[in-house]
GROMACS .gro file of C-alpha atoms in nm:
model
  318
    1UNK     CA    1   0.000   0.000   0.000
    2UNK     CA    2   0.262   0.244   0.090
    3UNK     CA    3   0.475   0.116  -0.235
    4UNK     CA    4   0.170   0.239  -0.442
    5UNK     CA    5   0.146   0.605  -0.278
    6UNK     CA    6   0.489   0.646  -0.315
    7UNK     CA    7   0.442   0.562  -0.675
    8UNK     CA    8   0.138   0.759  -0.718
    9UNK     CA    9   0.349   1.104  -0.604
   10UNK     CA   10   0.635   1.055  -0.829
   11UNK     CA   11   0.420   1.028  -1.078
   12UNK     CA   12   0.174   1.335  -1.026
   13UNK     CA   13   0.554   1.514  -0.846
   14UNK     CA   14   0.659   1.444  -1.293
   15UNK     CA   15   0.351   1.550  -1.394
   16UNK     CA   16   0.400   1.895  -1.217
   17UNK     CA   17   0.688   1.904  -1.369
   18UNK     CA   18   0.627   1.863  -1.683
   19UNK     CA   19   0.283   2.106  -1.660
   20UNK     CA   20   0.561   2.393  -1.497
   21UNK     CA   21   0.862   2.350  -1.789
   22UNK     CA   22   0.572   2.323  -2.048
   23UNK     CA   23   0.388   2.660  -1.898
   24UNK     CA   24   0.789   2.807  -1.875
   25UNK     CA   25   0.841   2.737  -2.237
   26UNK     CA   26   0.541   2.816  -2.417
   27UNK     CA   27   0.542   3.185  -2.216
   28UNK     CA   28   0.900   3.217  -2.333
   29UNK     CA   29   0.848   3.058  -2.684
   30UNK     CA   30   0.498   3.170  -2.823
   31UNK     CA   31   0.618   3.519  -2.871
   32UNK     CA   32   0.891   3.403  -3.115
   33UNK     CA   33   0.669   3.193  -3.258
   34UNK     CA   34   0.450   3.466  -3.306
   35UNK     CA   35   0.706   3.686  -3.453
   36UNK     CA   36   0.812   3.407  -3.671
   37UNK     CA   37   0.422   3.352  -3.798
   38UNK     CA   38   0.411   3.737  -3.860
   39UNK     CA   39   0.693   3.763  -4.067
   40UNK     CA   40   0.606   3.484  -4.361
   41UNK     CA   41   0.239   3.602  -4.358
   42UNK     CA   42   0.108   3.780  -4.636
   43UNK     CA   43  -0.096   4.093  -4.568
   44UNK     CA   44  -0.438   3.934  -4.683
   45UNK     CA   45  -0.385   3.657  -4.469
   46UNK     CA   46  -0.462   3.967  -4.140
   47UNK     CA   47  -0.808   3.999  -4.305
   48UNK     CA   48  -0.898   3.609  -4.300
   49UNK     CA   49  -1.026   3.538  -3.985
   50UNK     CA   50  -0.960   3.181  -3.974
   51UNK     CA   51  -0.542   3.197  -3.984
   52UNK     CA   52  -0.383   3.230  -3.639
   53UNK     CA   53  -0.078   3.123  -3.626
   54UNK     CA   54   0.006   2.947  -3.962
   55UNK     CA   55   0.013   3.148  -4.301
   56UNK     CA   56  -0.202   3.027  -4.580
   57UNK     CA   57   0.010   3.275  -4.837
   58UNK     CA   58   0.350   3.270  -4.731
   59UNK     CA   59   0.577   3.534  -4.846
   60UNK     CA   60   0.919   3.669  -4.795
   61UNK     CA   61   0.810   4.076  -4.877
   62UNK     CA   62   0.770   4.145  -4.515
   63UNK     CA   63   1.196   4.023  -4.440
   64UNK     CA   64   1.268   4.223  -4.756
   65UNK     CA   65   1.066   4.526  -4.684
   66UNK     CA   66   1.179   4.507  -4.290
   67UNK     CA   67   1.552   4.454  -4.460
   68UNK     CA   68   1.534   4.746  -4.703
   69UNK     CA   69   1.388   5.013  -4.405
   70UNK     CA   70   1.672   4.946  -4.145
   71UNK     CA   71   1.938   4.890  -4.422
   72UNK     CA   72   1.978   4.561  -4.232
   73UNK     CA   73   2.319   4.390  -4.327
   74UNK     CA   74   2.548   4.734  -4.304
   75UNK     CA   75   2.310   4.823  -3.955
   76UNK     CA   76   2.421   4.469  -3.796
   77UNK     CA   77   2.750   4.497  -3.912
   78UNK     CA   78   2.778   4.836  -3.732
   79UNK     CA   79   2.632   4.721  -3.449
   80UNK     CA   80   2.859   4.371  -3.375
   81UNK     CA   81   3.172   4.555  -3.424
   82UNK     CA   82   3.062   4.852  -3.178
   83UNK     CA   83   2.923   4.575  -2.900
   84UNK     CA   84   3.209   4.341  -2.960
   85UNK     CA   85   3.467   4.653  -2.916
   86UNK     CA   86   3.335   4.735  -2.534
   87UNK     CA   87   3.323   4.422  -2.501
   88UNK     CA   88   3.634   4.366  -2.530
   89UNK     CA   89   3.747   4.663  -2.374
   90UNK     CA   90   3.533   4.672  -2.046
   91UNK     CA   91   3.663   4.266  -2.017
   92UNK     CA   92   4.024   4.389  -2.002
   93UNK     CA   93   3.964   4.686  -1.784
   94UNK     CA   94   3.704   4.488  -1.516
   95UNK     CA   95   3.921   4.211  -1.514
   96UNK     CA   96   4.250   4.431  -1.430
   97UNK     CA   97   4.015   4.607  -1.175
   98UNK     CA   98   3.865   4.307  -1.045
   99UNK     CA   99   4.212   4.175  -0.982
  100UNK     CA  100   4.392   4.488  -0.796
  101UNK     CA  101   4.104   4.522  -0.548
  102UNK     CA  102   4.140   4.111  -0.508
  103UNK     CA  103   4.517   4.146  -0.436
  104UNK     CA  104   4.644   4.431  -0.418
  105UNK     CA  105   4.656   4.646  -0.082
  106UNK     CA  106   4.658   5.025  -0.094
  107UNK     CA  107   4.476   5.363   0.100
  108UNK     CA  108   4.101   5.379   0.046
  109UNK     CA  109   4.100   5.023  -0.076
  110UNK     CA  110   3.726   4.968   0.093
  111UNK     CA  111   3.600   5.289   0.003
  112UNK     CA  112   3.682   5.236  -0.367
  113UNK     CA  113   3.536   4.874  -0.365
  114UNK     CA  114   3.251   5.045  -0.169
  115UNK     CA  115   3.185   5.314  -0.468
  116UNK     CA  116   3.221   5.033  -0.751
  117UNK     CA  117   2.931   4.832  -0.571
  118UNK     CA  118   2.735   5.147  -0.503
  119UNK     CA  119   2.736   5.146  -0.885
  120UNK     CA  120   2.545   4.824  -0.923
  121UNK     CA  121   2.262   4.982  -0.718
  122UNK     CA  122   2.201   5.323  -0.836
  123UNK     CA  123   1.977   5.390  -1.165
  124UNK     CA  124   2.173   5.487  -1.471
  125UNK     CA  125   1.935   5.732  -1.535
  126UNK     CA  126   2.035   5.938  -1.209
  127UNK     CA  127   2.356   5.981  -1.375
  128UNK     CA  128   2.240   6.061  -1.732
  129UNK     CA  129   2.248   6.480  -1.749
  130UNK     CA  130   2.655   6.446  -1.554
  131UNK     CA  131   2.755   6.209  -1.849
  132UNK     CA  132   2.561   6.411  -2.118
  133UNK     CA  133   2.714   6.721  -2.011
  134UNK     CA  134   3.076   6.581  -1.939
  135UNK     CA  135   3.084   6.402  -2.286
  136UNK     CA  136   2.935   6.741  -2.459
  137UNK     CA  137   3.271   6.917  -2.392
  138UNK     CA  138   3.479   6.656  -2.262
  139UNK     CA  139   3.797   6.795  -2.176
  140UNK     CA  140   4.026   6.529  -1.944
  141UNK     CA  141   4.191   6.769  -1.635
  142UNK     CA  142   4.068   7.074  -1.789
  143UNK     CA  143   4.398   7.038  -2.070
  144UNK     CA  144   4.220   7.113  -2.397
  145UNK     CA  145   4.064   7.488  -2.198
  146UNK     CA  146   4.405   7.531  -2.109
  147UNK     CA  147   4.601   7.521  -2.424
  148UNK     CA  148   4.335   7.666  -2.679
  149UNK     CA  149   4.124   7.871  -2.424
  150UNK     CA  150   3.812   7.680  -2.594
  151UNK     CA  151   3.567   7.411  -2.424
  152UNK     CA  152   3.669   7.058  -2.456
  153UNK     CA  153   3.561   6.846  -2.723
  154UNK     CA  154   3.175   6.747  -2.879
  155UNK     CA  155   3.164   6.347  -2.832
  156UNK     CA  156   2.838   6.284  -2.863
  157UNK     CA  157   2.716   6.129  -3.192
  158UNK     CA  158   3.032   5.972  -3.166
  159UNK     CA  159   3.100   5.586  -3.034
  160UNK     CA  160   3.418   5.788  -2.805
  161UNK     CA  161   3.192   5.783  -2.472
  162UNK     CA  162   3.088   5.440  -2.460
  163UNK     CA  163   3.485   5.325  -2.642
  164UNK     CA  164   3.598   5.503  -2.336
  165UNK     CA  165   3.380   5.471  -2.056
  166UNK     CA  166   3.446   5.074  -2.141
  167UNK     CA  167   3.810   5.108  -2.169
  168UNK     CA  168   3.811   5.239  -1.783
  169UNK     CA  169   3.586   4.981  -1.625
  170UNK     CA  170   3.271   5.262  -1.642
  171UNK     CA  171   3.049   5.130  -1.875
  172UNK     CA  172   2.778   4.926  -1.835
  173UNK     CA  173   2.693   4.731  -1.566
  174UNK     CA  174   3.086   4.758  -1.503
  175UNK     CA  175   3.042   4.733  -1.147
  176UNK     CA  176   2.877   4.408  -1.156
  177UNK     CA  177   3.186   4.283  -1.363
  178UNK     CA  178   3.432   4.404  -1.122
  179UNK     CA  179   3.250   4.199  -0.833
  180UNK     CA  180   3.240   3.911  -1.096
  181UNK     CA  181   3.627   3.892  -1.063
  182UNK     CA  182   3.725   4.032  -0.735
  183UNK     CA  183   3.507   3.776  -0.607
  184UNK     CA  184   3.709   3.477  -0.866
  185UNK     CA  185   4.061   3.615  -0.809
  186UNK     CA  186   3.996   3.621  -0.422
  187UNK     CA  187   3.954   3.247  -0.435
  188UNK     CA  188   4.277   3.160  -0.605
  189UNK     CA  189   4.563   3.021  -0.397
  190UNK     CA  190   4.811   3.307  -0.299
  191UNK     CA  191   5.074   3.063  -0.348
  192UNK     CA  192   5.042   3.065  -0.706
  193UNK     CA  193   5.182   3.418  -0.705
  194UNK     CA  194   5.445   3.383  -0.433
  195UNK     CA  195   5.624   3.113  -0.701
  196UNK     CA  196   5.555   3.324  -1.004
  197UNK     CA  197   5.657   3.646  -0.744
  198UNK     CA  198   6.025   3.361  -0.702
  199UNK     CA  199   6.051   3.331  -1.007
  200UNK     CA  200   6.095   3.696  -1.099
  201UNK     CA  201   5.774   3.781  -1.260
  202UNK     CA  202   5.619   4.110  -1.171
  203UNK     CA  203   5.241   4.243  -1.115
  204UNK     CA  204   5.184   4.266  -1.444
  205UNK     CA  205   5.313   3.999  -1.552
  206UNK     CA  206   5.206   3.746  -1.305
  207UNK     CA  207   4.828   3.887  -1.442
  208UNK     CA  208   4.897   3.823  -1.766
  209UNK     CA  209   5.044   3.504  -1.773
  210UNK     CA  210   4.965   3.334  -1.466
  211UNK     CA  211   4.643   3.462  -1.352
  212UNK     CA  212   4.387   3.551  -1.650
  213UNK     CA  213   4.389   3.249  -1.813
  214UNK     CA  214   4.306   3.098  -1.499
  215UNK     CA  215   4.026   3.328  -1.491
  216UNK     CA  216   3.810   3.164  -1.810
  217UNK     CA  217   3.518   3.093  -1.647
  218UNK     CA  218   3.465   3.469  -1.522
  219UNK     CA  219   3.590   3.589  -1.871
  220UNK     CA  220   3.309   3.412  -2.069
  221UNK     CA  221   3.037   3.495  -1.838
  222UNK     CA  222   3.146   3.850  -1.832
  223UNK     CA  223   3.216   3.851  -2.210
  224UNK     CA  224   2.872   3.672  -2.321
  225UNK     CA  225   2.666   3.941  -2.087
  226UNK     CA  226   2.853   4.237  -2.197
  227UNK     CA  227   2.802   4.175  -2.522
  228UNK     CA  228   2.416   4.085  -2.511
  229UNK     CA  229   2.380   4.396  -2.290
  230UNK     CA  230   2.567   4.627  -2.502
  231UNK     CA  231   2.369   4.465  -2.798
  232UNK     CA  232   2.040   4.505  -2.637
  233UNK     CA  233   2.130   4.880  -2.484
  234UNK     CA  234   1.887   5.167  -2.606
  235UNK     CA  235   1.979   5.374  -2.272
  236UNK     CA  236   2.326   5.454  -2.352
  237UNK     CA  237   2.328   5.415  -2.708
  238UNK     CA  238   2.052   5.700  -2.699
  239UNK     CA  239   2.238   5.945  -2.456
  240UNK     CA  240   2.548   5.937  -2.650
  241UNK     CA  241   2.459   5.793  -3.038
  242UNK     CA  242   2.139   5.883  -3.107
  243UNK     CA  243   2.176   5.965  -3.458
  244UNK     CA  244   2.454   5.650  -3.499
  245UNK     CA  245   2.357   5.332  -3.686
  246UNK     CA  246   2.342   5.085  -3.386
  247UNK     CA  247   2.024   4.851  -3.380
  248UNK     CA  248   1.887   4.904  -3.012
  249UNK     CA  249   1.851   5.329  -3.208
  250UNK     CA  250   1.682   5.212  -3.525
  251UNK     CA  251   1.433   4.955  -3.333
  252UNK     CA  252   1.335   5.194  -3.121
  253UNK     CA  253   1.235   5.443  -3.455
  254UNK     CA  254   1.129   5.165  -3.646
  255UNK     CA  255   0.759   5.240  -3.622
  256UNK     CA  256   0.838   5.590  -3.752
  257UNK     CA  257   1.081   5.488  -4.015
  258UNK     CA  258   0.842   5.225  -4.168
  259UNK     CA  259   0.585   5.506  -4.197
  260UNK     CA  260   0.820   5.715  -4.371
  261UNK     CA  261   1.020   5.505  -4.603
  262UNK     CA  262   0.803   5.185  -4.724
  263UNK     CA  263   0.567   5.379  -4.959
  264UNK     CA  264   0.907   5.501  -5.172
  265UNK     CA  265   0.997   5.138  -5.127
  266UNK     CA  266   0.726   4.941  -5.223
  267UNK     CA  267   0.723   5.229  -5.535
  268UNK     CA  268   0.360   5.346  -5.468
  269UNK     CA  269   0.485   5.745  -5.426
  270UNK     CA  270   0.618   5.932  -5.183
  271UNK     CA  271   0.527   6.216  -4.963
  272UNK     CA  272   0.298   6.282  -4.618
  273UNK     CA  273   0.004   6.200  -4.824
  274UNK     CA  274   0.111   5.853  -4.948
  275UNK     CA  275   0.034   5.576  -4.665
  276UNK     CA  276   0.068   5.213  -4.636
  277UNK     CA  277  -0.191   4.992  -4.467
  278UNK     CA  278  -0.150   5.030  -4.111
  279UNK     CA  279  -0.209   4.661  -4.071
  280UNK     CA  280   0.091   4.609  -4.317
  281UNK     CA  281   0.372   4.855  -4.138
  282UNK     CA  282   0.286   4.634  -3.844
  283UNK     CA  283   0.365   4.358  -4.023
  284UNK     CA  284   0.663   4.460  -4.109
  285UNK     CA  285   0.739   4.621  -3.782
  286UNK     CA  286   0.716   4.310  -3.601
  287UNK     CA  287   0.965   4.157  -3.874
  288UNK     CA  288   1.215   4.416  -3.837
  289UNK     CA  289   1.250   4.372  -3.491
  290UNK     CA  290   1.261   3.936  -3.507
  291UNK     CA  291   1.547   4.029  -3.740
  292UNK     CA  292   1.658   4.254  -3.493
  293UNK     CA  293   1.683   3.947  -3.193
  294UNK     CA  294   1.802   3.690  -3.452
  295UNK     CA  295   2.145   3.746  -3.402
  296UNK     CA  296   2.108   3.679  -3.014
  297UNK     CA  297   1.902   3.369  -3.039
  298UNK     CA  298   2.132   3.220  -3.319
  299UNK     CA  299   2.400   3.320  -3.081
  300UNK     CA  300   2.221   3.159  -2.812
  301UNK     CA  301   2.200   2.866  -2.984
  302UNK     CA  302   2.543   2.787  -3.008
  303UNK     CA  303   2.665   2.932  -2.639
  304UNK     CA  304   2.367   2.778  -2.471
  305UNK     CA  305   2.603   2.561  -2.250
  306UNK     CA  306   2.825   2.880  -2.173
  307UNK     CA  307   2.496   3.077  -2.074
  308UNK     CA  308   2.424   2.837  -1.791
  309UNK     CA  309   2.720   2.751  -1.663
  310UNK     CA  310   2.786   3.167  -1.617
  311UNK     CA  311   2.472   3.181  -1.428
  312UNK     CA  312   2.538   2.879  -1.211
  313UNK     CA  313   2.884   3.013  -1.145
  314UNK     CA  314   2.773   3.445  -1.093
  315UNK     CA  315   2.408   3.410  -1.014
  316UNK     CA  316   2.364   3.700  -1.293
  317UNK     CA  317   2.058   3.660  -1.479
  318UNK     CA  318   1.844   3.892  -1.721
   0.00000   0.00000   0.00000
């Protein structure tokens, strides 16, 4: 009898289980799907009330009109070299960062550290008008007023603020990063350094060649979610690029930009006058941006296994 109730729960303990990843999955999947269903559909198939989710007339015009409005292969070209260049960058800086406040004692050690978590927890936007305004004329120590007498130099509209904000561990979500490897490099054996330190290797060099390749795991996980971040970022990439090709800044105008620049494409006219079915431009609004998150999933895809094991290891997620 008691053999039989304990059979009885495992079974209805799976069936919850199954019921909760099935519920987990179709909340995270259906939208995708969606997107997917919207972009092979053909614009009579919105007026046909008997096609949900599968197109009766598929078609490829919404991918090529969505392609054509954000000038999609130059856009996402752009926009991998500009997230995979912070990337890089704020990797190198946070991890030298993470490392010196890990092993390295010197005055106002714990205040610093202090500051760099206080980061983590305040809103970006508090500090939004300080970085506009310090980027506007940016002028490092006040050198450029003192030479030429003039204000420092115009960097917004230009990829310089977020190039260098990254290259000195201030980007974003830097602090988190720096935590991320503090936290690593505090776990490593000290002895490892006292031989290289024998040996006659130096700071520097003990980091480079002793200590960061050690330091994979925290390197992917910091690498994989600065890049999707930086990818995904419309806060920064609007306070400093907002005229700049990136694809966070043309998703976000891509309503407008449909309204404006399909009628020319599809060759019906041009002009305020000329409009598109509104049911269409959402059409091909909601295929712009699935080509916009394509790169990600495909990425996804293939660093699935990485993705985990970095939130396992961090307990980062979003």
């Amino acid at each position: 009898m008691q053999k039989a109730r304990n059979k009885t729960a495992s079974l209805l303990w799976l069936i919850f289980r199954y019921i909760l990843i099935i519920g987990i999955s179709f909340i995270i999947l259906y939208p995708i799907l969606q997107q997917l269903s919207v972009a092979f559909k053909d614009k009579t198939d919105i007026y046909n009330p008997t096609i949900y989710m599968i197109p009766v007339h598929f078609t490829m015009e919404n991918v090529r009109y969505a392609m054509a409005v954000l000038n999609y292969w130059p856009l996402l070209k752009n926009t991998l070299i500009f997230a995979a260049s912070t990337t890089l960058l704020q990797a190198a800086s946070c991890s030298l960062a993470g490392y010196g406040f890990a092993r390295f004692n010197f005055p106002g050690k714990n205040i610093l550290f202090t500051l760099v978590v206080l980061t983590i927890l305040i809103p970006s936007s508090t500090l939004m008008v300080p970085m506009y305004i310090h980027f506007r004329s940016f002028d490092l120590f006040g050198a450029i007023h003192l030479v030429t007498g003039k204000e420092g130099i115009n960097m917004l509209n230009t990829y310089g603020p977020s190039l260098i904000t990254a290259a000195f561990a201030n980007g974003l979500k830097s602090g988190l990063f720096i935590y991320i490897f503090r936290q690593f490099f505090r776990g490593m054996p000290g002895e490892i350094e006292e031989a290289a330190l024998i040996d006659g290797a130096g700071g520097i060099r003990t980091f480079f060649t002793i200590m960061l390749p050690n330091a994979i795991p925290p390197l992917i996980t910091v690498i994989l979610f600065a890049f999707v971040w930086q990818y995904n970022d419309i806060f920064y990439a609007s306070l400093f690029n907002s005229s700049s090709d990136l694809m966070s800044i043309k998703v976000s105008s891509l309503p407008a930009d449909v309204n404006q620049y399909l009628p020319g494409i599809m060759g019906i006219g041009t002009g305020t006058n000329v409009k598109v079915d509104p049911n269409q431009v959402s059409l091909i609004v909601d295929t712009g941006i699935l080509l916009a998150i394509s790169p990600m999933i495909a990425m996804y895809l293939f660093v699935q296994r990485f993705f985990v094991e970095s939130v396992e290891r961090s307990g980062v997620v979003g």
